[in-house]
Amino acid sequence: MMPELAEFFPLIPEIFILSMTCIILILDAFLTERTRTISFALSQVTLVITALLVVFVDSGITEVVLHGLFVNDAMAIVLKVFVCIVTFMVFQYSRDYLRARGLFKGEYYVLGLFGVLGMMIMISAHNFLTIYLGLELLSLSLYAMVAFDRDSATASEAAMKYFVLGALASGMLLYGISMLYGVTGSLDIAEVSNAIAAHDARDLPLVFGLVFVVVGLAFKLGAVPFHMWVPDVYQGAPTSVTLYIGSAPKLAAFAIVMRLLVDAMGPLYVDWSGMLMILAVLSMAVGNVIAIAQTNIKRMLAYSTISHIGFLILGILSGSNEGYAASMFYAITYAIMAAGGFGIIILLSRRGFEADQLDDFKGLNDRSPWAAFMMMLLMFSMAGVPPTVGFFAKLSVLEAVISADMLWLALVAVAFSVIGAFYYLRIIKLMYFDKVEEGAQPIQAAFDTRFVLSLNSLAVLALGIFPGALMTLCINAIG
């Protein structure tokens, strides 16, 4: 039966971004190198209008349309808006980086917008099939973006590794979903949840299905012990692509965990919370400890991401609405922090020079006090130092974990956070207390990029001093 026309109303943002991406793709084929700024500008306008449309289609109630394939609820609205905001920042920071390396092509923005569409589909998925389609649309875009610099052997190797391991993870996730379908007889999230609640939780195919789904998700999240692709991809990809991978997709990752584990397999909480607990502890331990040994900042931030994924998982395994809201807050603030952190790395880079070594930050305060201050705010926030937003994000997650009577887990998280603070503070020490290296050149960046980067970094401080509005938004979104 064909859906009614009114059912397409909540999909207006997705339809718009798909249409605009196709238009930009065709238009870019007729643009010259000098006029390619049009593709960039159109992409930015598309993101702004998409965010506005997301707010416009919000009816204030949860709408499930297209025979249960798509849901438009408060969580979807908030996450989609932040996906557009973070991607806007990513595109802004990437422009000069791509131009300096002869990579300023419309394909980057087209792939990025297709990735945003994939994220939005994942966020609004109400059916296993929709989740999988959104995930693959995002994944295929990311594989292509990692290999964007075709002349770079490192990037090609990272893309190949990412593709092979990503395909393996997709296979596991799909196998788990097929087993759940075999047991419950449905792909609809609400129907699967009801079927599991009425089913024997000890049923072997059901448990196997859950295990494969969790393993597939852990691969996609980059949680230990399924993290091996993260450092190599972060280091091998062009920094502008690492910036994209390390920021907005984390919001979609939170959404897919909520849709799959909490909404669909909530009755199996006892089983999946145990697995998430192991993943969280291992991710915080391995991520924070190995990051200390890194000399490449992109690789260091990759291990840092792994440890942050551990923290994000902590809130979800607490099994309460407060915990889910804390994790959502954590995912949003982490995406903002990561965008700023990689944005500073891009700012320091120039043609023929990637500022991806820790030593490249030596004496940054002497060269650019403004960039050093922005980076200091971002590093303090990632380390969880007050009054930045990173402190409040960690605190809210820990409160949720303690409320769930898992005090030992909160103590473990605090211990590894203290260990992790070392490598963030090391960057601040390099910037403010070490001498600038000989031959270091002054930082050059367009005014609009510096302006957006300043807003990005200062937002980390402002949200830390006034976290109430964003936290209330997250609590209301989880409902």
Protein backbone atom coordinates (compact mmCIF):
# COMPACT_ATOMS: atom_id res chain seq x y z
CA MET A 1 0.00 0.00 0.00
CA MET A 2 1.42 3.38 -1.01
CA PRO A 3 1.96 5.84 1.85
CA GLU A 4 -0.07 9.05 1.84
CA LEU A 5 1.60 12.26 0.69
CA ALA A 6 1.35 13.76 4.20
CA GLU A 7 3.60 11.01 5.51
CA PHE A 8 6.50 12.48 3.55
CA PHE A 9 6.30 15.77 5.49
CA PRO A 10 8.75 14.70 8.27
CA LEU A 11 11.20 13.63 5.51
CA ILE A 12 11.44 17.10 3.96
CA PRO A 13 14.98 17.75 5.35
CA GLU A 14 16.24 14.42 3.96
CA ILE A 15 14.55 14.99 0.59
CA PHE A 16 16.00 18.51 0.43
CA ILE A 17 19.58 17.51 1.23
CA LEU A 18 19.41 14.61 -1.27
CA SER A 19 18.11 16.92 -4.00
CA MET A 20 20.71 19.60 -3.30
CA THR A 21 23.53 17.04 -3.22
CA CYS A 22 22.53 15.79 -6.66
CA ILE A 23 22.33 19.37 -7.96
CA ILE A 24 25.79 20.20 -6.56
CA LEU A 25 27.17 16.99 -8.08
CA ILE A 26 25.92 17.93 -11.55
CA LEU A 27 26.73 21.63 -11.25
CA ASP A 28 30.29 20.92 -10.12
CA ALA A 29 31.01 19.07 -13.36
CA PHE A 30 30.64 22.40 -15.21
CA LEU A 31 32.71 24.50 -12.79
CA THR A 32 36.32 25.49 -13.28
CA GLU A 33 39.00 25.55 -10.59
CA ARG A 34 38.42 29.27 -9.99
CA THR A 35 34.63 28.99 -9.67
CA ARG A 36 34.61 25.86 -7.50
CA THR A 37 33.87 28.04 -4.48
CA ILE A 38 30.26 27.84 -5.68
CA SER A 39 30.12 24.14 -4.70
CA PHE A 40 31.49 24.99 -1.26
CA ALA A 41 29.03 27.86 -0.75
CA LEU A 42 26.06 25.79 -1.94
CA SER A 43 27.05 22.96 0.41
CA GLN A 44 27.15 25.36 3.36
CA VAL A 45 23.80 26.89 2.42
CA THR A 46 22.35 23.37 2.08
CA LEU A 47 23.43 22.49 5.61
CA VAL A 48 21.97 25.69 7.07
CA ILE A 49 18.61 25.24 5.29
CA THR A 50 18.51 21.54 6.22
CA ALA A 51 18.96 22.43 9.90
CA LEU A 52 16.15 24.98 9.63
CA LEU A 53 13.89 22.43 7.90
CA VAL A 54 14.60 19.90 10.66
CA VAL A 55 13.24 22.42 13.19
CA PHE A 56 10.37 23.36 10.84
CA VAL A 57 9.04 19.78 10.51
CA ASP A 58 9.11 19.26 14.29
CA SER A 59 5.47 18.76 15.28
CA GLY A 60 6.25 18.31 18.97
CA ILE A 61 5.09 14.68 18.96
CA THR A 62 6.70 11.41 17.90
CA GLU A 63 5.69 10.57 14.33
CA VAL A 64 6.26 7.10 12.86
CA VAL A 65 5.66 7.13 9.09
CA LEU A 66 6.20 5.07 5.92
CA HIS A 67 4.89 1.86 7.49
CA GLY A 68 7.22 2.15 10.48
CA LEU A 69 10.42 2.78 8.51
CA PHE A 70 11.02 6.34 9.73
CA VAL A 71 10.53 8.10 13.05
CA ASN A 72 10.65 11.80 13.78
CA ASP A 73 11.00 12.35 17.52
CA ALA A 74 12.67 14.87 19.82
CA MET A 75 15.97 12.97 19.90
CA ALA A 76 16.12 12.90 16.10
CA ILE A 77 15.45 16.66 15.87
CA VAL A 78 18.26 17.60 18.27
CA LEU A 79 20.84 15.21 16.80
CA LYS A 80 20.11 16.18 13.19
CA VAL A 81 20.49 19.88 13.94
CA PHE A 82 23.87 19.27 15.58
CA VAL A 83 24.98 17.01 12.71
CA CYS A 84 24.36 19.95 10.34
CA ILE A 85 26.11 22.46 12.65
CA VAL A 86 29.20 20.29 13.14
CA THR A 87 29.43 19.42 9.42
CA PHE A 88 29.15 23.14 8.60
CA MET A 89 32.24 23.73 10.76
CA VAL A 90 34.03 20.76 9.15
CA PHE A 91 33.45 22.10 5.63
CA GLN A 92 34.58 25.58 6.69
CA TYR A 93 37.87 24.36 8.19
CA SER A 94 38.52 22.03 5.24
CA ARG A 95 38.26 24.64 2.47
CA ASP A 96 41.74 26.20 2.68
CA TYR A 97 43.37 22.85 3.52
CA LEU A 98 41.94 21.22 0.38
CA ARG A 99 42.74 24.24 -1.81
CA ALA A 100 46.41 24.27 -0.72
CA ARG A 101 46.81 20.63 -1.74
CA GLY A 102 44.97 20.72 -5.04
CA LEU A 103 42.07 18.70 -3.56
CA PHE A 104 39.48 21.48 -3.61
CA LYS A 105 36.91 19.52 -5.60
CA GLY A 106 33.16 19.27 -5.40
CA GLU A 107 33.38 15.53 -4.75
CA TYR A 108 34.57 16.21 -1.18
CA TYR A 109 31.44 18.20 -0.39
CA VAL A 110 29.14 15.84 -2.29
CA LEU A 111 30.48 12.84 -0.37
CA GLY A 112 30.25 14.81 2.87
CA LEU A 113 26.59 15.68 2.20
CA PHE A 114 25.76 12.07 1.30
CA GLY A 115 27.37 11.15 4.62
CA VAL A 116 25.14 13.67 6.40
CA LEU A 117 22.11 12.12 4.67
CA GLY A 118 23.23 8.68 5.88
CA MET A 119 23.58 10.00 9.42
CA MET A 120 20.11 11.59 9.32
CA ILE A 121 18.58 8.32 8.09
CA MET A 122 20.32 6.40 10.89
CA ILE A 123 19.12 8.91 13.48
CA SER A 124 15.49 8.62 12.32
CA ALA A 125 15.52 4.87 11.68
CA HIS A 126 12.62 2.87 13.09
CA ASN A 127 13.36 -0.33 11.25
CA PHE A 128 16.47 -2.50 11.04
CA LEU A 129 16.47 -2.10 7.26
CA THR A 130 16.48 1.70 7.53
CA ILE A 131 19.33 1.56 10.05
CA TYR A 132 21.39 -0.60 7.73
CA LEU A 133 20.75 1.57 4.67
CA GLY A 134 21.73 4.74 6.55
CA LEU A 135 24.82 3.08 7.98
CA GLU A 136 26.02 1.87 4.59
CA LEU A 137 25.37 5.23 2.94
CA LEU A 138 27.55 6.88 5.59
CA SER A 139 30.20 4.14 5.48
CA LEU A 140 30.59 4.18 1.68
CA SER A 141 30.95 7.97 1.75
CA LEU A 142 33.65 7.70 4.43
CA TYR A 143 35.61 5.00 2.55
CA ALA A 144 35.72 7.20 -0.54
CA MET A 145 36.66 10.31 1.46
CA VAL A 146 39.61 8.56 3.15
CA ALA A 147 40.97 7.69 -0.32
CA PHE A 148 40.25 11.22 -1.57
CA ASP A 149 43.95 12.02 -2.07
CA ARG A 150 44.55 9.41 -4.78
CA ASP A 151 48.27 10.16 -5.01
CA SER A 152 48.86 9.35 -1.35
CA ALA A 153 49.85 5.74 -0.70
CA THR A 154 49.15 6.22 3.03
CA ALA A 155 45.61 7.39 2.35
CA SER A 156 44.97 4.50 -0.06
CA GLU A 157 46.23 1.99 2.50
CA ALA A 158 44.05 3.54 5.23
CA ALA A 159 41.02 3.46 2.93
CA MET A 160 41.61 -0.19 2.05
CA LYS A 161 41.95 -1.14 5.72
CA TYR A 162 38.87 0.90 6.62
CA PHE A 163 36.86 -0.70 3.81
CA VAL A 164 37.81 -4.30 4.66
CA LEU A 165 37.20 -3.95 8.40
CA GLY A 166 34.09 -1.85 7.82
CA ALA A 167 32.68 -4.51 5.51
CA LEU A 168 33.44 -7.16 8.15
CA ALA A 169 31.60 -5.10 10.79
CA SER A 170 28.63 -4.58 8.45
CA GLY A 171 28.50 -8.33 7.83
CA MET A 172 28.42 -9.08 11.54
CA LEU A 173 25.75 -6.48 12.18
CA LEU A 174 23.64 -7.79 9.31
CA TYR A 175 24.07 -11.38 10.49
CA GLY A 176 22.95 -10.39 13.99
CA ILE A 177 19.93 -8.55 12.58
CA SER A 178 18.99 -11.56 10.43
CA MET A 179 19.09 -13.82 13.51
CA LEU A 180 16.88 -11.40 15.42
CA TYR A 181 14.49 -11.38 12.45
CA GLY A 182 14.45 -15.15 12.50
CA VAL A 183 13.49 -15.16 16.17
CA THR A 184 11.04 -12.24 16.27
CA GLY A 185 9.66 -12.35 12.70
CA SER A 186 9.91 -8.58 12.26
CA LEU A 187 12.37 -5.82 11.35
CA ASP A 188 10.28 -3.08 12.98
CA ILE A 189 11.99 -1.81 16.14
CA ALA A 190 8.79 -1.58 18.23
CA GLU A 191 7.59 -5.02 17.11
CA VAL A 192 11.02 -6.56 17.75
CA SER A 193 11.02 -5.09 21.26
CA ASN A 194 7.53 -6.50 21.99
CA ALA A 195 8.47 -9.90 20.56
CA ILE A 196 11.64 -10.09 22.66
CA ALA A 197 9.71 -9.12 25.81
CA ALA A 198 7.30 -12.01 25.18
CA HIS A 199 10.12 -14.39 24.28
CA ASP A 200 12.37 -16.53 26.42
CA ALA A 201 15.44 -14.34 27.00
CA ARG A 202 17.60 -17.46 27.26
CA ASP A 203 16.76 -18.49 23.70
CA LEU A 204 20.12 -19.30 22.05
CA PRO A 205 19.51 -17.71 18.60
CA LEU A 206 18.33 -14.54 20.35
CA VAL A 207 21.51 -14.34 22.44
CA PHE A 208 23.68 -15.05 19.38
CA GLY A 209 21.85 -12.34 17.44
CA LEU A 210 22.47 -9.87 20.26
CA VAL A 211 26.18 -10.76 20.41
CA PHE A 212 26.66 -10.22 16.67
CA VAL A 213 24.81 -6.90 16.80
CA VAL A 214 26.95 -5.66 19.72
CA VAL A 215 30.16 -6.77 17.97
CA GLY A 216 29.10 -5.01 14.77
CA LEU A 217 28.29 -1.83 16.70
CA ALA A 218 31.60 -2.01 18.60
CA PHE A 219 33.46 -2.20 15.27
CA LYS A 220 31.61 0.84 13.96
CA LEU A 221 32.12 2.78 17.20
CA GLY A 222 35.81 1.86 17.37
CA ALA A 223 35.48 0.38 20.87
CA VAL A 224 38.25 -1.92 22.18
CA PRO A 225 38.94 -4.72 21.19
CA PHE A 226 37.47 -3.77 17.78
CA HIS A 227 39.39 -0.49 17.53
CA MET A 228 42.37 -1.46 15.38
CA TRP A 229 41.21 0.53 12.34
CA VAL A 230 40.79 3.84 14.16
CA PRO A 231 44.44 5.03 14.62
CA ASP A 232 45.49 3.95 11.11
CA VAL A 233 42.54 5.62 9.42
CA TYR A 234 42.87 8.83 11.45
CA GLN A 235 46.58 9.06 10.63
CA GLY A 236 46.38 7.96 7.00
CA ALA A 237 43.44 10.07 5.85
CA PRO A 238 43.87 13.73 4.84
CA THR A 239 43.38 15.85 7.98
CA SER A 240 40.18 17.39 6.58
CA VAL A 241 38.71 13.88 6.26
CA THR A 242 39.94 12.88 9.72
CA LEU A 243 38.13 15.97 10.97
CA TYR A 244 34.92 14.76 9.34
CA ILE A 245 35.23 11.16 10.57
CA GLY A 246 36.12 12.22 14.12
CA SER A 247 33.21 14.61 14.69
CA ALA A 248 29.66 14.40 13.27
CA PRO A 249 29.45 10.57 12.83
CA LYS A 250 29.76 10.23 16.63
CA LEU A 251 26.25 11.70 16.90
CA ALA A 252 24.89 9.10 14.50
CA ALA A 253 26.79 6.39 16.41
CA PHE A 254 24.99 7.39 19.60
CA ALA A 255 21.64 7.31 17.77
CA ILE A 256 22.19 3.84 16.29
CA VAL A 257 23.11 2.42 19.71
CA MET A 258 19.95 3.93 21.18
CA ARG A 259 17.73 2.63 18.36
CA LEU A 260 19.22 -0.88 18.29
CA LEU A 261 19.99 -1.64 21.92
CA VAL A 262 17.67 0.57 23.97
CA ASP A 263 14.58 0.81 21.72
CA ALA A 264 14.69 -2.61 20.04
CA MET A 265 16.49 -4.79 22.58
CA GLY A 266 15.62 -3.03 25.83
CA PRO A 267 14.19 -6.28 27.31
CA LEU A 268 17.67 -7.81 26.94
CA TYR A 269 19.29 -5.04 29.02
CA VAL A 270 20.85 -7.51 31.46
CA ASP A 271 22.67 -9.23 28.58
CA TRP A 272 23.90 -6.23 26.59
CA SER A 273 24.81 -4.07 29.60
CA GLY A 274 27.38 -6.68 30.65
CA MET A 275 28.98 -6.62 27.21
CA LEU A 276 28.95 -2.81 27.08
CA MET A 277 30.61 -2.70 30.50
CA ILE A 278 33.58 -4.73 29.21
CA LEU A 279 33.80 -2.59 26.05
CA ALA A 280 33.69 0.64 28.11
CA VAL A 281 36.41 -0.35 30.57
CA LEU A 282 38.71 -1.71 27.85
CA SER A 283 38.18 1.38 25.67
CA MET A 284 39.01 3.79 28.49
CA ALA A 285 42.06 1.74 29.52
CA VAL A 286 43.58 1.09 26.10
CA GLY A 287 42.65 4.51 24.66
CA ASN A 288 44.13 6.56 27.50
CA VAL A 289 47.26 4.48 28.11
CA ILE A 290 48.36 4.02 24.48
CA ALA A 291 47.66 7.68 23.64
CA ILE A 292 50.46 8.65 26.03
CA ALA A 293 53.04 6.91 23.81
CA GLN A 294 51.99 8.67 20.59
CA THR A 295 54.06 11.39 18.92
CA ASN A 296 51.63 11.94 16.04
CA ILE A 297 48.75 14.15 17.21
CA LYS A 298 46.21 12.62 14.77
CA ARG A 299 47.07 9.18 16.13
CA MET A 300 46.95 10.50 19.68
CA LEU A 301 43.49 11.97 19.10
CA ALA A 302 42.42 8.63 17.59
CA TYR A 303 43.24 6.85 20.84
CA SER A 304 41.62 9.74 22.68
CA THR A 305 38.45 9.09 20.64
CA ILE A 306 38.52 5.45 21.70
CA SER A 307 38.64 6.48 25.35
CA HIS A 308 35.79 8.96 24.85
CA ILE A 309 33.70 6.19 23.24
CA GLY A 310 34.21 4.27 26.49
CA PHE A 311 32.78 7.21 28.44
CA LEU A 312 29.87 7.54 26.02
CA ILE A 313 29.03 3.85 26.49
CA LEU A 314 29.06 4.29 30.28
CA GLY A 315 25.98 6.51 30.19
CA ILE A 316 24.08 4.07 27.97
CA LEU A 317 24.80 1.02 30.09
CA SER A 318 23.46 2.81 33.17
CA GLY A 319 20.04 1.95 31.68
CA SER A 320 18.22 5.11 32.82
CA ASN A 321 16.87 8.15 31.00
CA GLU A 322 19.36 10.30 32.94
CA GLY A 323 22.18 8.11 31.63
CA TYR A 324 20.94 8.25 28.04
CA ALA A 325 20.62 12.06 28.27
CA ALA A 326 24.15 12.28 29.75
CA SER A 327 25.51 10.17 26.87
CA MET A 328 23.70 12.32 24.34
CA PHE A 329 25.16 15.45 25.96
CA TYR A 330 28.59 13.79 25.87
CA ALA A 331 28.26 12.87 22.17
CA ILE A 332 27.22 16.41 21.19
CA THR A 333 29.96 18.13 23.17
CA TYR A 334 32.59 15.64 21.99
CA ALA A 335 31.66 16.29 18.33
CA ILE A 336 32.10 20.04 18.96
CA MET A 337 35.43 19.55 20.76
CA ALA A 338 36.79 17.19 18.08
CA ALA A 339 35.83 19.60 15.29
CA GLY A 340 37.74 22.39 17.05
CA GLY A 341 40.78 20.22 17.83
CA PHE A 342 41.25 19.03 14.27
CA GLY A 343 40.40 22.54 13.08
CA ILE A 344 43.46 23.88 14.91
CA ILE A 345 45.65 21.17 13.32
CA ILE A 346 44.35 22.23 9.90
CA LEU A 347 45.02 25.85 10.77
CA LEU A 348 48.68 25.06 11.47
CA SER A 349 49.08 23.05 8.25
CA ARG A 350 50.10 24.53 4.94
CA ARG A 351 51.06 23.34 1.45
CA GLY A 352 53.62 20.53 1.75
CA PHE A 353 53.44 20.52 5.55
CA GLU A 354 51.09 18.55 7.79
CA ALA A 355 51.15 19.80 11.39
CA ASP A 356 50.48 16.31 12.65
CA GLN A 357 53.43 15.89 15.03
CA LEU A 358 53.29 16.96 18.65
CA ASP A 359 56.55 18.88 18.16
CA ASP A 360 54.77 21.11 15.64
CA PHE A 361 52.93 22.68 18.57
CA LYS A 362 56.14 23.80 20.30
CA GLY A 363 56.08 27.50 21.11
CA LEU A 364 52.71 28.03 19.42
CA ASN A 365 51.95 30.78 21.95
CA ASP A 366 54.91 32.79 20.59
CA ARG A 367 53.69 32.43 17.01
CA SER A 368 49.96 32.86 17.62
CA PRO A 369 48.63 33.48 21.17
CA TRP A 370 45.08 33.28 19.79
CA ALA A 371 45.51 29.77 18.30
CA ALA A 372 47.32 28.59 21.43
CA PHE A 373 44.50 29.84 23.65
CA MET A 374 41.83 28.19 21.49
CA MET A 375 43.75 24.89 21.53
CA MET A 376 44.23 25.16 25.30
CA LEU A 377 40.47 25.51 25.83
CA LEU A 378 39.81 22.46 23.64
CA MET A 379 42.47 20.32 25.35
CA PHE A 380 41.22 21.33 28.81
CA SER A 381 37.71 20.36 27.74
CA MET A 382 38.78 16.97 26.36
CA ALA A 383 40.69 16.32 29.59
CA GLY A 384 37.62 17.27 31.63
CA VAL A 385 39.04 20.34 33.37
CA PRO A 386 36.46 22.82 34.77
CA PRO A 387 34.90 25.16 33.78
CA THR A 388 34.92 23.73 30.23
CA VAL A 389 32.04 21.63 28.92
CA GLY A 390 34.13 18.44 28.93
CA PHE A 391 34.12 18.51 32.74
CA PHE A 392 30.34 18.78 32.91
CA ALA A 393 29.91 16.02 30.28
CA LYS A 394 32.08 13.60 32.26
CA LEU A 395 30.41 14.61 35.53
CA SER A 396 26.88 13.95 34.21
CA VAL A 397 27.90 10.51 32.90
CA LEU A 398 29.54 9.62 36.22
CA GLU A 399 26.43 10.75 38.14
CA ALA A 400 24.30 8.45 35.99
CA VAL A 401 26.67 5.52 36.57
CA ILE A 402 26.70 6.09 40.34
CA SER A 403 22.89 6.35 40.37
CA ALA A 404 22.82 2.89 38.75
CA ASP A 405 24.81 1.52 41.75
CA MET A 406 28.01 1.06 39.77
CA LEU A 407 30.34 3.09 41.95
CA TRP A 408 33.36 0.95 41.09
CA LEU A 409 32.83 1.69 37.40
CA ALA A 410 32.73 5.43 38.12
CA LEU A 411 36.01 5.14 40.07
CA VAL A 412 37.62 3.27 37.16
CA ALA A 413 36.45 5.98 34.75
CA VAL A 414 37.87 8.73 36.99
CA ALA A 415 41.21 6.90 37.30
CA PHE A 416 41.62 6.55 33.54
CA SER A 417 40.50 10.17 33.02
CA VAL A 418 43.31 11.30 35.30
CA ILE A 419 45.78 9.18 33.29
CA GLY A 420 44.36 10.61 30.05
CA ALA A 421 44.77 14.19 31.27
CA PHE A 422 48.55 13.74 30.85
CA TYR A 423 48.60 13.74 27.06
CA TYR A 424 46.20 16.66 26.78
CA LEU A 425 48.22 18.74 29.23
CA ARG A 426 51.40 17.78 27.36
CA ILE A 427 50.16 19.73 24.33
CA ILE A 428 49.52 22.79 26.52
CA LYS A 429 53.03 22.46 27.92
CA LEU A 430 54.48 22.29 24.39
CA MET A 431 52.57 25.40 23.32
CA TYR A 432 53.36 27.59 26.33
CA PHE A 433 56.66 26.38 27.81
CA ASP A 434 58.73 25.05 24.88
CA LYS A 435 60.67 27.15 22.40
CA VAL A 436 59.36 27.49 18.89
CA GLU A 437 61.20 25.30 16.36
CA GLU A 438 63.53 26.97 13.89
CA GLY A 439 61.95 27.66 10.52
CA ALA A 440 58.37 27.69 11.83
CA GLN A 441 56.20 29.93 9.66
CA PRO A 442 53.46 32.34 10.73
CA ILE A 443 49.89 31.02 10.71
CA GLN A 444 47.73 32.18 7.83
CA ALA A 445 44.00 31.60 7.64
CA ALA A 446 40.98 33.29 6.13
CA PHE A 447 38.97 35.58 8.40
CA ASP A 448 35.78 33.49 8.19
CA THR A 449 37.67 30.31 9.16
CA ARG A 450 39.28 32.06 12.14
CA PHE A 451 35.89 33.44 13.15
CA VAL A 452 34.11 30.06 13.05
CA LEU A 453 37.04 28.38 14.84
CA SER A 454 36.91 31.04 17.56
CA LEU A 455 33.17 30.51 18.03
CA ASN A 456 33.75 26.74 18.10
CA SER A 457 36.41 26.99 20.81
CA LEU A 458 34.66 29.62 22.90
CA ALA A 459 31.46 27.52 22.77
CA VAL A 460 33.37 24.87 24.69
CA LEU A 461 33.91 27.40 27.49
CA ALA A 462 30.42 28.93 27.30
CA LEU A 463 28.67 25.53 27.40
CA GLY A 464 30.82 24.62 30.39
CA ILE A 465 29.80 27.74 32.32
CA PHE A 466 26.14 27.51 31.24
CA PRO A 467 25.46 23.80 30.54
CA GLY A 468 21.83 23.92 31.67
CA ALA A 469 20.20 24.75 28.33
CA LEU A 470 21.92 21.97 26.36
CA MET A 471 21.43 19.44 29.15
CA THR A 472 17.72 20.32 29.39
CA LEU A 473 17.48 19.88 25.61
CA CYS A 474 19.02 16.40 25.91
CA ILE A 475 16.78 15.39 28.85
CA ASN A 476 13.66 16.53 26.98
CA ALA A 477 14.86 14.76 23.81
CA ILE A 478 15.22 11.45 25.62
CA GLY A 479 11.91 12.06 27.35
